[in-house]
mmCIF file of C-alpha atoms and ligand atoms in Angstrom:
data_model
loop_
_atom_site.group_PDB
_atom_site.id
_atom_site.type_symbol
_atom_site.label_atom_id
_atom_site.label_comp_id
_atom_site.label_asym_id
_atom_site.label_seq_id
_atom_site.Cartn_x
_atom_site.Cartn_y
_atom_site.Cartn_z
ATOM 1 C CA MET A 1 116.266 -42.013 52.242
ATOM 2 C CA SER A 2 115.704 -44.726 54.856
ATOM 3 C CA ALA A 3 113.092 -44.477 57.558
ATOM 4 C CA ALA A 4 114.283 -43.375 61.017
ATOM 5 C CA VAL A 5 112.728 -45.723 63.535
ATOM 6 C CA THR A 6 113.875 -45.630 67.139
ATOM 7 C CA ILE A 7 115.006 -48.770 69.010
ATOM 8 C CA GLU A 8 111.915 -48.480 71.238
ATOM 9 C CA GLU A 9 109.592 -48.298 68.239
ATOM 10 C CA ARG A 10 111.327 -51.243 66.548
ATOM 11 C CA THR A 11 111.095 -53.330 69.728
ATOM 12 C CA ALA A 12 107.403 -52.533 70.144
ATOM 13 C CA ASP A 13 106.630 -53.404 66.517
ATOM 14 C CA PRO A 14 109.268 -55.476 64.627
ATOM 15 C CA THR A 15 107.416 -54.948 61.319
ATOM 16 C CA LEU A 16 107.632 -51.144 61.540
ATOM 17 C CA VAL A 17 110.908 -50.694 59.665
ATOM 18 C CA GLN A 18 109.694 -52.725 56.706
ATOM 19 C CA ARG A 19 106.305 -51.003 56.709
ATOM 20 C CA GLU A 20 107.941 -47.550 56.752
ATOM 21 C CA VAL A 21 110.177 -48.537 53.826
ATOM 22 C CA GLU A 22 107.120 -49.756 51.906
ATOM 23 C CA ALA A 23 105.306 -46.515 52.780
ATOM 24 C CA VAL A 24 107.795 -44.581 50.641
ATOM 25 C CA GLU A 25 106.655 -46.504 47.526
ATOM 26 C CA ARG A 26 102.992 -46.183 48.537
ATOM 27 C CA ILE A 27 103.387 -42.391 48.847
ATOM 28 C CA LYS A 28 105.082 -42.160 45.444
ATOM 29 C CA ARG A 29 102.308 -44.181 43.790
ATOM 30 C CA ALA A 30 99.508 -42.184 45.407
ATOM 31 C CA ARG A 31 101.150 -38.880 44.533
ATOM 32 C CA ALA A 32 101.557 -39.918 40.910
ATOM 33 C CA THR A 33 97.831 -40.704 40.748
ATOM 34 C CA LEU A 34 96.729 -37.524 42.505
ATOM 35 C CA GLY A 35 98.994 -35.229 40.473
ATOM 36 C CA ASP A 36 98.219 -31.531 40.895
ATOM 37 C CA ASP A 37 95.120 -32.230 42.971
ATOM 38 C CA VAL A 38 97.289 -32.432 46.065
ATOM 39 C CA VAL A 39 100.049 -30.323 47.560
ATOM 40 C CA VAL A 40 102.155 -31.515 50.498
ATOM 41 C CA LEU A 41 103.425 -28.784 52.822
ATOM 42 C CA GLY A 42 106.365 -29.649 55.106
ATOM 43 C CA HIS A 43 107.358 -27.587 58.102
ATOM 44 C CA HIS A 44 111.069 -26.934 58.699
ATOM 45 C CA TYR A 45 110.933 -29.089 61.861
ATOM 46 C CA GLN A 46 109.400 -32.113 60.154
ATOM 47 C CA ARG A 47 111.434 -35.340 60.033
ATOM 48 C CA ASP A 48 113.374 -36.007 56.818
ATOM 49 C CA GLU A 49 111.473 -39.182 55.904
ATOM 50 C CA VAL A 50 108.295 -37.097 55.627
ATOM 51 C CA VAL A 51 109.641 -33.728 54.488
ATOM 52 C CA GLN A 52 111.269 -35.348 51.461
ATOM 53 C CA PHE A 53 107.754 -35.497 49.975
ATOM 54 C CA ALA A 54 106.973 -31.822 50.611
ATOM 55 C CA ASP A 55 106.276 -29.674 47.544
ATOM 56 C CA ILE A 56 106.894 -26.607 49.683
ATOM 57 C CA GLN A 57 109.019 -26.432 52.818
ATOM 58 C CA GLY A 58 109.027 -23.497 55.215
ATOM 59 C CA ASP A 59 107.645 -21.970 58.412
ATOM 60 C CA SER A 60 103.987 -22.155 59.348
ATOM 61 C CA TYR A 61 102.830 -18.764 58.053
ATOM 62 C CA GLN A 62 104.755 -19.049 54.795
ATOM 63 C CA LEU A 63 103.342 -22.527 54.161
ATOM 64 C CA SER A 64 99.750 -21.495 54.854
ATOM 65 C CA LYS A 65 100.092 -18.493 52.556
ATOM 66 C CA GLU A 66 101.683 -20.481 49.743
ATOM 67 C CA GLY A 67 99.215 -23.355 50.137
ATOM 68 C CA ALA A 68 96.400 -20.938 49.299
ATOM 69 C CA LEU A 69 98.140 -19.909 46.077
ATOM 70 C CA VAL A 70 98.513 -23.341 44.498
ATOM 71 C CA LYS A 71 95.721 -24.813 42.409
ATOM 72 C CA ALA A 72 95.587 -28.055 44.430
ATOM 73 C CA LYS A 73 92.265 -28.877 46.049
ATOM 74 C CA TYR A 74 93.844 -30.972 48.806
ATOM 75 C CA ILE A 75 96.486 -29.528 51.146
ATOM 76 C CA VAL A 76 98.242 -32.206 53.188
ATOM 77 C CA PHE A 77 100.021 -30.324 55.970
ATOM 78 C CA ALA A 78 102.989 -32.174 57.463
ATOM 79 C CA GLY A 79 103.178 -29.914 60.494
ATOM 80 C CA VAL A 80 101.065 -29.604 63.643
ATOM 81 C CA HIS A 81 97.395 -28.876 64.283
ATOM 82 C CA PHE A 82 97.501 -25.068 64.567
ATOM 83 C CA MET A 83 99.423 -24.884 61.265
ATOM 84 C CA ALA A 84 96.754 -26.872 59.457
ATOM 85 C CA GLU A 85 94.113 -24.578 60.987
ATOM 86 C CA SER A 86 96.037 -21.550 59.664
ATOM 87 C CA ALA A 87 96.028 -23.147 56.212
ATOM 88 C CA VAL A 88 92.231 -23.445 56.468
ATOM 89 C CA ILE A 89 91.913 -19.800 57.538
ATOM 90 C CA LEU A 90 94.151 -18.497 54.757
ATOM 91 C CA GLY A 91 93.104 -21.069 52.163
ATOM 92 C CA ARG A 92 90.343 -20.921 49.559
ATOM 93 C CA ASP A 93 86.867 -22.191 50.379
ATOM 94 C CA ASP A 94 87.228 -24.973 47.815
ATOM 95 C CA GLN A 95 90.400 -26.333 49.457
ATOM 96 C CA VAL A 96 90.482 -29.209 51.933
ATOM 97 C CA VAL A 97 93.242 -29.281 54.561
ATOM 98 C CA ILE A 98 94.391 -32.623 55.936
ATOM 99 C CA LEU A 99 96.666 -33.341 58.893
ATOM 100 C CA PRO A 100 98.293 -36.762 58.398
ATOM 101 C CA ASN A 101 98.149 -37.563 62.123
ATOM 102 C CA MET A 102 95.550 -35.906 64.339
ATOM 103 C CA ASN A 103 97.807 -36.348 67.388
ATOM 104 C CA ALA A 104 100.351 -33.920 65.942
ATOM 105 C CA GLY A 105 99.597 -30.963 68.188
ATOM 106 C CA CYS A 106 101.778 -28.203 69.593
ATOM 107 C CA SER A 107 102.449 -28.158 73.323
ATOM 108 C CA MET A 108 102.877 -24.371 73.264
ATOM 109 C CA ALA A 109 99.554 -23.731 71.501
ATOM 110 C CA ASP A 110 97.865 -26.063 74.000
ATOM 111 C CA MET A 111 99.120 -23.892 76.878
ATOM 112 C CA ALA A 112 96.613 -21.154 76.055
ATOM 113 C CA ASN A 113 93.087 -22.354 75.416
ATOM 114 C CA LEU A 114 90.198 -20.037 74.645
ATOM 115 C CA GLU A 115 88.390 -20.659 77.916
ATOM 116 C CA GLN A 116 91.456 -19.711 79.953
ATOM 117 C CA VAL A 117 92.061 -16.597 77.878
ATOM 118 C CA MET A 118 88.430 -15.483 78.178
ATOM 119 C CA THR A 119 88.621 -15.941 81.948
ATOM 120 C CA ALA A 120 91.825 -13.897 82.016
ATOM 121 C CA TRP A 121 90.238 -11.140 79.918
ATOM 122 C CA ALA A 122 87.229 -10.977 82.289
ATOM 123 C CA GLU A 123 89.608 -10.699 85.250
ATOM 124 C CA LEU A 124 91.513 -7.914 83.508
ATOM 125 C CA GLU A 125 88.197 -6.112 83.030
ATOM 126 C CA GLU A 126 87.548 -6.364 86.768
ATOM 127 C CA VAL A 127 90.853 -4.627 87.471
ATOM 128 C CA LEU A 128 91.066 -2.206 84.536
ATOM 129 C CA GLY A 129 87.361 -1.435 84.184
ATOM 130 C CA SER A 130 85.058 -1.444 81.193
ATOM 131 C CA ALA A 131 87.601 0.433 79.060
ATOM 132 C CA THR A 132 89.848 -2.675 78.968
ATOM 133 C CA GLU A 133 89.155 -3.118 75.280
ATOM 134 C CA GLU A 134 90.451 0.402 74.623
ATOM 135 C CA ARG A 135 93.498 -0.051 76.858
ATOM 136 C CA VAL A 136 94.720 -3.598 76.204
ATOM 137 C CA MET A 137 95.706 -4.981 72.790
ATOM 138 C CA PRO A 138 95.624 -8.785 72.524
ATOM 139 C CA VAL A 139 98.462 -10.165 70.402
ATOM 140 C CA THR A 140 98.755 -13.858 69.682
ATOM 141 C CA TYR A 141 101.683 -15.702 68.206
ATOM 142 C CA MET A 142 100.979 -17.678 65.027
ATOM 143 C CA ASN A 143 101.523 -20.773 67.213
ATOM 144 C CA SER A 144 98.043 -20.710 68.721
ATOM 145 C CA ALA A 145 94.676 -22.315 68.068
ATOM 146 C CA ALA A 146 92.307 -20.835 65.474
ATOM 147 C CA ASN A 147 89.737 -19.880 68.109
ATOM 148 C CA LEU A 148 92.373 -17.859 69.951
ATOM 149 C CA LYS A 149 93.248 -16.002 66.757
ATOM 150 C CA GLY A 150 89.497 -15.437 66.419
ATOM 151 C CA PHE A 151 89.296 -14.017 69.953
ATOM 152 C CA VAL A 152 92.166 -11.653 69.177
ATOM 153 C CA GLY A 153 90.494 -10.497 65.962
ATOM 154 C CA GLN A 154 87.242 -9.903 67.830
ATOM 155 C CA TYR A 155 89.044 -7.495 70.169
ATOM 156 C CA GLY A 156 90.897 -5.659 67.392
ATOM 157 C CA GLY A 157 94.254 -7.362 67.988
ATOM 158 C CA THR A 158 96.801 -9.011 65.742
ATOM 159 C CA VAL A 159 98.640 -12.222 65.091
ATOM 160 C CA CYS A 160 102.443 -12.110 64.966
ATOM 161 C CA THR A 161 105.205 -14.406 63.766
ATOM 162 C CA SER A 162 108.718 -14.732 65.139
ATOM 163 C CA SER A 163 109.812 -12.475 62.241
ATOM 164 C CA ASN A 164 107.486 -9.585 62.933
ATOM 165 C CA ALA A 165 106.836 -9.699 66.693
ATOM 166 C CA ARG A 166 108.549 -6.345 67.200
ATOM 167 C CA GLY A 167 106.495 -4.709 64.452
ATOM 168 C CA ALA A 168 103.358 -6.202 66.021
ATOM 169 C CA LEU A 169 104.156 -4.775 69.458
ATOM 170 C CA GLU A 170 104.987 -1.363 68.004
ATOM 171 C CA TRP A 171 101.687 -1.418 66.107
ATOM 172 C CA ALA A 172 99.844 -2.414 69.304
ATOM 173 C CA PHE A 173 101.441 0.326 71.426
ATOM 174 C CA ALA A 174 100.556 2.953 68.830
ATOM 175 C CA LEU A 175 96.892 2.098 69.485
ATOM 176 C CA ARG A 176 96.646 0.995 73.139
ATOM 177 C CA GLU A 177 98.637 1.353 76.366
ATOM 178 C CA LYS A 178 99.100 -2.352 77.211
ATOM 179 C CA VAL A 179 99.667 -5.599 75.325
ATOM 180 C CA PHE A 180 98.321 -9.000 76.356
ATOM 181 C CA PHE A 181 100.681 -11.445 74.598
ATOM 182 C CA PHE A 182 100.152 -15.168 74.244
ATOM 183 C CA PRO A 183 100.987 -18.007 74.289
ATOM 184 C CA ASP A 184 104.828 -17.705 74.255
ATOM 185 C CA GLN A 185 106.203 -15.704 77.152
ATOM 186 C CA HIS A 186 109.747 -15.883 75.757
ATOM 187 C CA LEU A 187 108.988 -14.364 72.351
ATOM 188 C CA GLY A 188 107.015 -11.621 74.107
ATOM 189 C CA ARG A 189 109.670 -10.902 76.719
ATOM 190 C CA ASN A 190 112.606 -11.043 74.303
ATOM 191 C CA THR A 191 110.832 -8.675 71.926
ATOM 192 C CA GLY A 192 109.712 -6.262 74.648
ATOM 193 C CA LYS A 193 113.195 -6.168 76.148
ATOM 194 C CA ARG A 194 114.752 -5.213 72.813
ATOM 195 C CA MET A 195 112.205 -2.442 72.515
ATOM 196 C CA GLY A 196 113.490 -1.041 75.837
ATOM 197 C CA ILE A 197 110.533 -2.090 78.004
ATOM 198 C CA PRO A 198 111.816 -2.691 81.570
ATOM 199 C CA LEU A 199 111.380 -6.264 82.830
ATOM 200 C CA GLU A 200 109.294 -5.076 85.802
ATOM 201 C CA GLU A 201 106.753 -3.692 83.327
ATOM 202 C CA MET A 202 106.392 -7.130 81.692
ATOM 203 C CA VAL A 203 104.456 -9.357 84.073
ATOM 204 C CA LEU A 204 103.730 -13.067 83.787
ATOM 205 C CA TRP A 205 100.107 -14.262 83.772
ATOM 206 C CA ASN A 206 99.729 -17.713 85.329
ATOM 207 C CA PRO A 207 96.467 -19.136 83.932
ATOM 208 C CA PHE A 208 96.152 -21.549 86.844
ATOM 209 C CA LYS A 209 95.916 -18.773 89.439
ATOM 210 C CA PRO A 210 93.147 -16.184 89.981
ATOM 211 C CA TYR A 211 94.060 -12.908 88.261
ATOM 212 C CA GLY A 212 97.075 -14.665 86.805
ATOM 213 C CA GLY A 213 98.688 -14.631 90.268
ATOM 214 C CA LEU A 214 99.178 -10.863 89.917
ATOM 215 C CA THR A 215 98.196 -8.009 92.214
ATOM 216 C CA ASP A 216 95.977 -5.158 90.991
ATOM 217 C CA GLU A 217 99.012 -2.896 91.164
ATOM 218 C CA GLN A 218 101.096 -5.207 88.958
ATOM 219 C CA ILE A 219 98.312 -5.342 86.373
ATOM 220 C CA LEU A 220 97.777 -1.573 86.460
ATOM 221 C CA ASN A 221 101.502 -0.857 86.054
ATOM 222 C CA ALA A 222 102.220 -3.508 83.405
ATOM 223 C CA ARG A 223 102.859 -2.566 79.809
ATOM 224 C CA VAL A 224 103.092 -6.168 78.625
ATOM 225 C CA ILE A 225 101.173 -9.039 80.200
ATOM 226 C CA LEU A 226 102.866 -12.270 79.119
ATOM 227 C CA TRP A 227 100.966 -15.545 79.082
ATOM 228 C CA GLN A 228 102.816 -18.287 80.936
ATOM 229 C CA GLY A 229 103.438 -20.510 77.928
ATOM 230 C CA HIS A 230 106.577 -21.788 76.262
ATOM 231 C CA CYS A 231 107.890 -24.100 73.575
ATOM 232 C CA SER A 232 109.074 -27.337 75.158
ATOM 233 C CA VAL A 233 111.714 -27.677 72.419
ATOM 234 C CA HIS A 234 113.280 -24.208 72.585
ATOM 235 C CA GLN A 235 113.084 -24.096 76.373
ATOM 236 C CA GLN A 236 115.702 -26.863 76.448
ATOM 237 C CA PHE A 237 118.470 -24.477 75.326
ATOM 238 C CA ARG A 238 120.288 -23.080 78.367
ATOM 239 C CA PRO A 239 122.708 -20.187 78.894
ATOM 240 C CA GLU A 240 125.393 -22.671 79.998
ATOM 241 C CA HIS A 241 125.238 -24.282 76.541
ATOM 242 C CA VAL A 242 126.218 -20.906 75.054
ATOM 243 C CA ASP A 243 129.049 -20.573 77.606
ATOM 244 C CA LEU A 244 130.368 -24.024 76.751
ATOM 245 C CA TRP A 245 130.545 -23.396 73.011
ATOM 246 C CA ARG A 246 132.208 -20.027 73.569
ATOM 247 C CA LYS A 247 134.761 -21.579 75.926
ATOM 248 C CA ASN A 248 135.784 -24.208 73.371
ATOM 249 C CA HIS A 249 135.433 -22.230 70.119
ATOM 250 C CA ASP A 250 136.477 -18.554 70.050
ATOM 251 C CA ASP A 251 135.040 -18.023 66.605
ATOM 252 C CA VAL A 252 131.666 -19.744 66.957
ATOM 253 C CA GLN A 253 128.543 -17.658 66.355
ATOM 254 C CA VAL A 254 125.541 -18.525 68.474
ATOM 255 C CA ILE A 255 122.285 -18.120 66.553
ATOM 256 C CA VAL A 256 118.979 -18.840 68.277
ATOM 257 C CA HIS A 257 115.230 -18.687 67.803
ATOM 258 C CA PRO A 258 113.367 -16.066 69.894
ATOM 259 C CA GLU A 259 111.283 -18.817 71.526
ATOM 260 C CA CYS A 260 114.430 -19.523 73.593
ATOM 261 C CA MET A 261 114.471 -18.093 77.102
ATOM 262 C CA MET A 262 115.782 -14.564 77.676
ATOM 263 C CA ASP A 263 119.049 -15.685 79.323
ATOM 264 C CA VAL A 264 119.934 -17.617 76.159
ATOM 265 C CA VAL A 265 118.814 -14.905 73.743
ATOM 266 C CA ASP A 266 120.808 -12.278 75.663
ATOM 267 C CA LYS A 267 123.979 -14.316 75.242
ATOM 268 C CA ALA A 268 123.440 -15.123 71.544
ATOM 269 C CA ASP A 269 125.116 -13.290 68.663
ATOM 270 C CA LEU A 270 122.102 -13.527 66.376
ATOM 271 C CA VAL A 271 118.394 -14.051 67.023
ATOM 272 C CA GLY A 272 115.638 -14.669 64.514
ATOM 273 C CA SER A 273 112.988 -16.884 62.978
ATOM 274 C CA THR A 274 113.666 -20.227 61.310
ATOM 275 C CA SER A 275 113.778 -18.504 57.903
ATOM 276 C CA TYR A 276 116.281 -15.992 59.256
ATOM 277 C CA ILE A 277 118.482 -18.762 60.701
ATOM 278 C CA VAL A 278 118.439 -20.617 57.387
ATOM 279 C CA LYS A 279 119.254 -17.459 55.428
ATOM 280 C CA VAL A 280 122.142 -16.379 57.676
ATOM 281 C CA ILE A 281 123.891 -19.746 57.720
ATOM 282 C CA ASP A 282 123.377 -20.454 54.013
ATOM 283 C CA ALA A 283 124.849 -17.034 53.169
ATOM 284 C CA ALA A 284 127.834 -17.256 55.553
ATOM 285 C CA PRO A 285 131.329 -17.740 54.072
ATOM 286 C CA ALA A 286 132.956 -21.179 54.042
ATOM 287 C CA GLY A 287 134.630 -21.997 57.342
ATOM 288 C CA SER A 288 132.009 -20.160 59.443
ATOM 289 C CA LYS A 289 130.993 -21.807 62.706
ATOM 290 C CA PHE A 290 127.491 -21.794 64.139
ATOM 291 C CA ALA A 291 125.914 -23.242 67.282
ATOM 292 C CA VAL A 292 122.198 -23.173 66.569
ATOM 293 C CA GLY A 293 119.336 -22.974 69.049
ATOM 294 C CA THR A 294 116.343 -24.426 67.248
ATOM 295 C CA GLU A 295 114.734 -27.775 66.433
ATOM 296 C CA VAL A 296 117.172 -30.571 65.609
ATOM 297 C CA HIS A 297 115.736 -31.656 62.238
ATOM 298 C CA LEU A 298 116.167 -28.163 60.824
ATOM 299 C CA VAL A 299 119.671 -27.854 62.269
ATOM 300 C CA ASN A 300 120.705 -31.188 60.730
ATOM 301 C CA ARG A 301 119.259 -30.166 57.372
ATOM 302 C CA ILE A 302 121.171 -26.855 57.400
ATOM 303 C CA LYS A 303 124.312 -28.724 58.439
ATOM 304 C CA ASN A 304 124.022 -31.256 55.610
ATOM 305 C CA ARG A 305 123.451 -28.477 53.091
ATOM 306 C CA ASN A 306 126.539 -26.566 54.262
ATOM 307 C CA PRO A 307 129.392 -29.113 54.450
ATOM 308 C CA ASP A 308 131.964 -26.300 54.186
ATOM 309 C CA LYS A 309 130.776 -24.803 57.501
ATOM 310 C CA PHE A 310 130.672 -26.015 61.081
ATOM 311 C CA VAL A 311 127.012 -26.213 62.108
ATOM 312 C CA THR A 312 125.949 -27.839 65.364
ATOM 313 C CA LEU A 313 122.987 -27.942 67.721
ATOM 314 C CA LEU A 314 123.526 -25.548 70.633
ATOM 315 C CA SER A 315 122.344 -28.116 73.181
ATOM 316 C CA PRO A 316 123.944 -31.521 73.841
ATOM 317 C CA PHE A 317 120.391 -32.957 73.948
ATOM 318 C CA SER A 318 118.317 -33.743 70.888
ATOM 319 C CA CYS A 319 115.715 -30.884 71.110
ATOM 320 C CA LEU A 320 113.150 -32.611 68.958
ATOM 321 C CA CYS A 321 109.592 -31.430 68.308
ATOM 322 C CA SER A 322 108.079 -34.680 69.516
ATOM 323 C CA THR A 323 104.529 -33.748 68.552
ATOM 324 C CA MET A 324 105.453 -32.989 64.934
ATOM 325 C CA TYR A 325 107.497 -36.214 64.952
ATOM 326 C CA ARG A 326 104.235 -38.131 65.410
ATOM 327 C CA ILE A 327 103.648 -37.797 61.665
ATOM 328 C CA THR A 328 105.260 -40.799 60.006
ATOM 329 C CA PRO A 329 105.585 -41.897 56.369
ATOM 330 C CA LEU A 330 102.844 -44.438 57.186
ATOM 331 C CA ASP A 331 100.467 -41.600 58.120
ATOM 332 C CA LEU A 332 101.285 -39.733 54.931
ATOM 333 C CA ALA A 333 100.796 -42.880 52.831
ATOM 334 C CA ASN A 334 97.466 -43.533 54.543
ATOM 335 C CA VAL A 335 95.898 -40.085 53.940
ATOM 336 C CA LEU A 336 97.134 -39.980 50.327
ATOM 337 C CA GLU A 337 95.877 -43.484 49.501
ATOM 338 C CA ARG A 338 92.498 -42.646 51.036
ATOM 339 C CA LEU A 339 92.359 -39.594 48.763
ATOM 340 C CA VAL A 340 93.079 -41.832 45.779
ATOM 341 C CA ALA A 341 90.132 -43.942 46.937
ATOM 342 C CA GLY A 342 87.985 -40.791 47.030
ATOM 343 C CA GLU A 343 87.898 -40.570 50.822
ATOM 344 C CA VAL A 344 88.985 -37.558 52.881
ATOM 345 C CA VAL A 345 90.302 -38.405 56.352
ATOM 346 C CA ASN A 346 91.729 -36.140 59.063
ATOM 347 C CA GLN A 347 90.222 -33.011 57.553
ATOM 348 C CA ILE A 348 90.799 -29.891 59.655
ATOM 349 C CA HIS A 349 87.772 -27.630 60.068
ATOM 350 C CA VAL A 350 87.551 -24.059 61.333
ATOM 351 C CA PRO A 351 84.016 -22.681 61.923
ATOM 352 C CA ALA A 352 83.079 -19.762 59.640
ATOM 353 C CA ASP A 353 82.717 -17.208 62.472
ATOM 354 C CA VAL A 354 86.113 -18.176 63.944
ATOM 355 C CA LYS A 355 87.693 -17.959 60.495
ATOM 356 C CA ALA A 356 86.207 -14.496 59.900
ATOM 357 C CA ASN A 357 87.522 -13.148 63.232
ATOM 358 C CA ALA A 358 90.908 -14.830 62.793
ATOM 359 C CA LEU A 359 91.199 -13.194 59.376
ATOM 360 C CA VAL A 360 90.697 -9.786 61.024
ATOM 361 C CA ALA A 361 93.713 -10.521 63.262
ATOM 362 C CA LEU A 362 95.770 -11.838 60.330
ATOM 363 C CA ASN A 363 94.877 -8.830 58.191
ATOM 364 C CA ASN A 364 95.969 -6.539 61.022
ATOM 365 C CA MET A 365 99.319 -8.347 60.896
ATOM 366 C CA LEU A 366 99.600 -7.712 57.178
ATOM 367 C CA ALA A 367 99.066 -3.998 57.847
ATOM 368 C CA ILE A 368 102.183 -3.890 60.029
ATOM 369 C CA PRO A 369 104.692 -1.918 57.934
ATOM 370 C CA ASP A 370 107.409 -3.888 56.218
ATOM 371 C CA ASN A 371 106.779 -6.749 58.603
ATOM 372 C CA GLN A 372 109.102 -9.269 56.975
ATOM 373 C CA LYS A 373 112.108 -7.098 57.702
ATOM 374 C CA VAL A 374 111.458 -6.644 61.396
ATOM 375 C CA ILE A 375 113.753 -9.314 62.756
ATOM 376 C CA LEU A 376 113.968 -9.462 66.514
ATOM 377 C CA GLY A 377 117.623 -9.254 67.264
ATOM 378 C CA ASP A 378 119.494 -7.633 64.453
HETATM 379 S S1 SF4 B 1 108.757 -26.607 68.084
HETATM 380 FE FE1 SF4 B 1 107.609 -25.886 69.877
HETATM 381 S S2 SF4 B 1 106.256 -24.245 69.149
HETATM 382 FE FE2 SF4 B 1 107.020 -25.391 67.323
HETATM 383 S S3 SF4 B 1 105.411 -26.919 66.943
HETATM 384 FE FE3 SF4 B 1 106.943 -27.931 68.243
HETATM 385 S S4 SF4 B 1 106.199 -27.584 70.373
HETATM 386 FE FE4 SF4 B 1 105.069 -26.171 69.024
#
């Protein structure tokens, strides 16, 4: 597989193409030397030139779980920062988690930092009183920093994935009257709406305004308080893209990720996690047509694997996870060769107290009944 280097990258560094081609051989050599000591995990959204070296490919929770089960000491996570942190939290104490490029973050996870969330919680306490902890359940999406998962665990809350968000909200409402959901407003709103919660009872918390920009009355009446965060990739899908495909193809099925905005999700035929999207399209009969609302690398991979079906990106734009794209074959070659030389670089650390609290939140998620079957939209 050849390296995909953009025209801009090639212009900035004419040697890049050759170096990326050479990196493929360097990775192969290093992997052969390291053998079972290393496992490479590749997220569904990772570019092909990197994901081709993944021993396991999947979504972030699945990868972190499976990484902990292999005997490898070194987990090289070709994903983004919060995913590598999750692998540390779920991994064994003797495992070392490495992110090939420390600049591979997640813009959504960065939209809710611990300081902002603690300020918001203190403001909620001012409005709701000292019983806030008994009234409000914090729920964080897997796509959040480790310290935020720790905060949620500290207050008795749970983590959720795009597969089990509905189960997580049902669990939360069985215990408390309100849910504080972060960082993805769209996953929270789409899930709440399908549970029959009126939109006026789901308010948006703007972290840049005092009290989230909400009145006391709005906070008191809210059932779900949604953090004002979003995925910059999934937010690019628009309702007019759905209209266009429907206008030109009667028989196309629109399948989208629940990180897409509500107006898109409402118009879609099917809604679910990356694993759900993969499963549905792979299992569809030959001749099926799908317009898919998720990251372009995954869509292209599904398309290539299903030549007997029509599979296309829902948007006319590329919808690329640009932060995950920062990991190149050169980065992978570098961290693996350093391991061969006995040197660990780009290790991801999670402090013990944060890990312990985050595990409380993750264990609460595991207690959600039958959580893998709770798909948002079907
Ligand atoms: S696709 Fe969106 S949520 Fe997923 S890693 Fe990229 S920016 Fe974060």
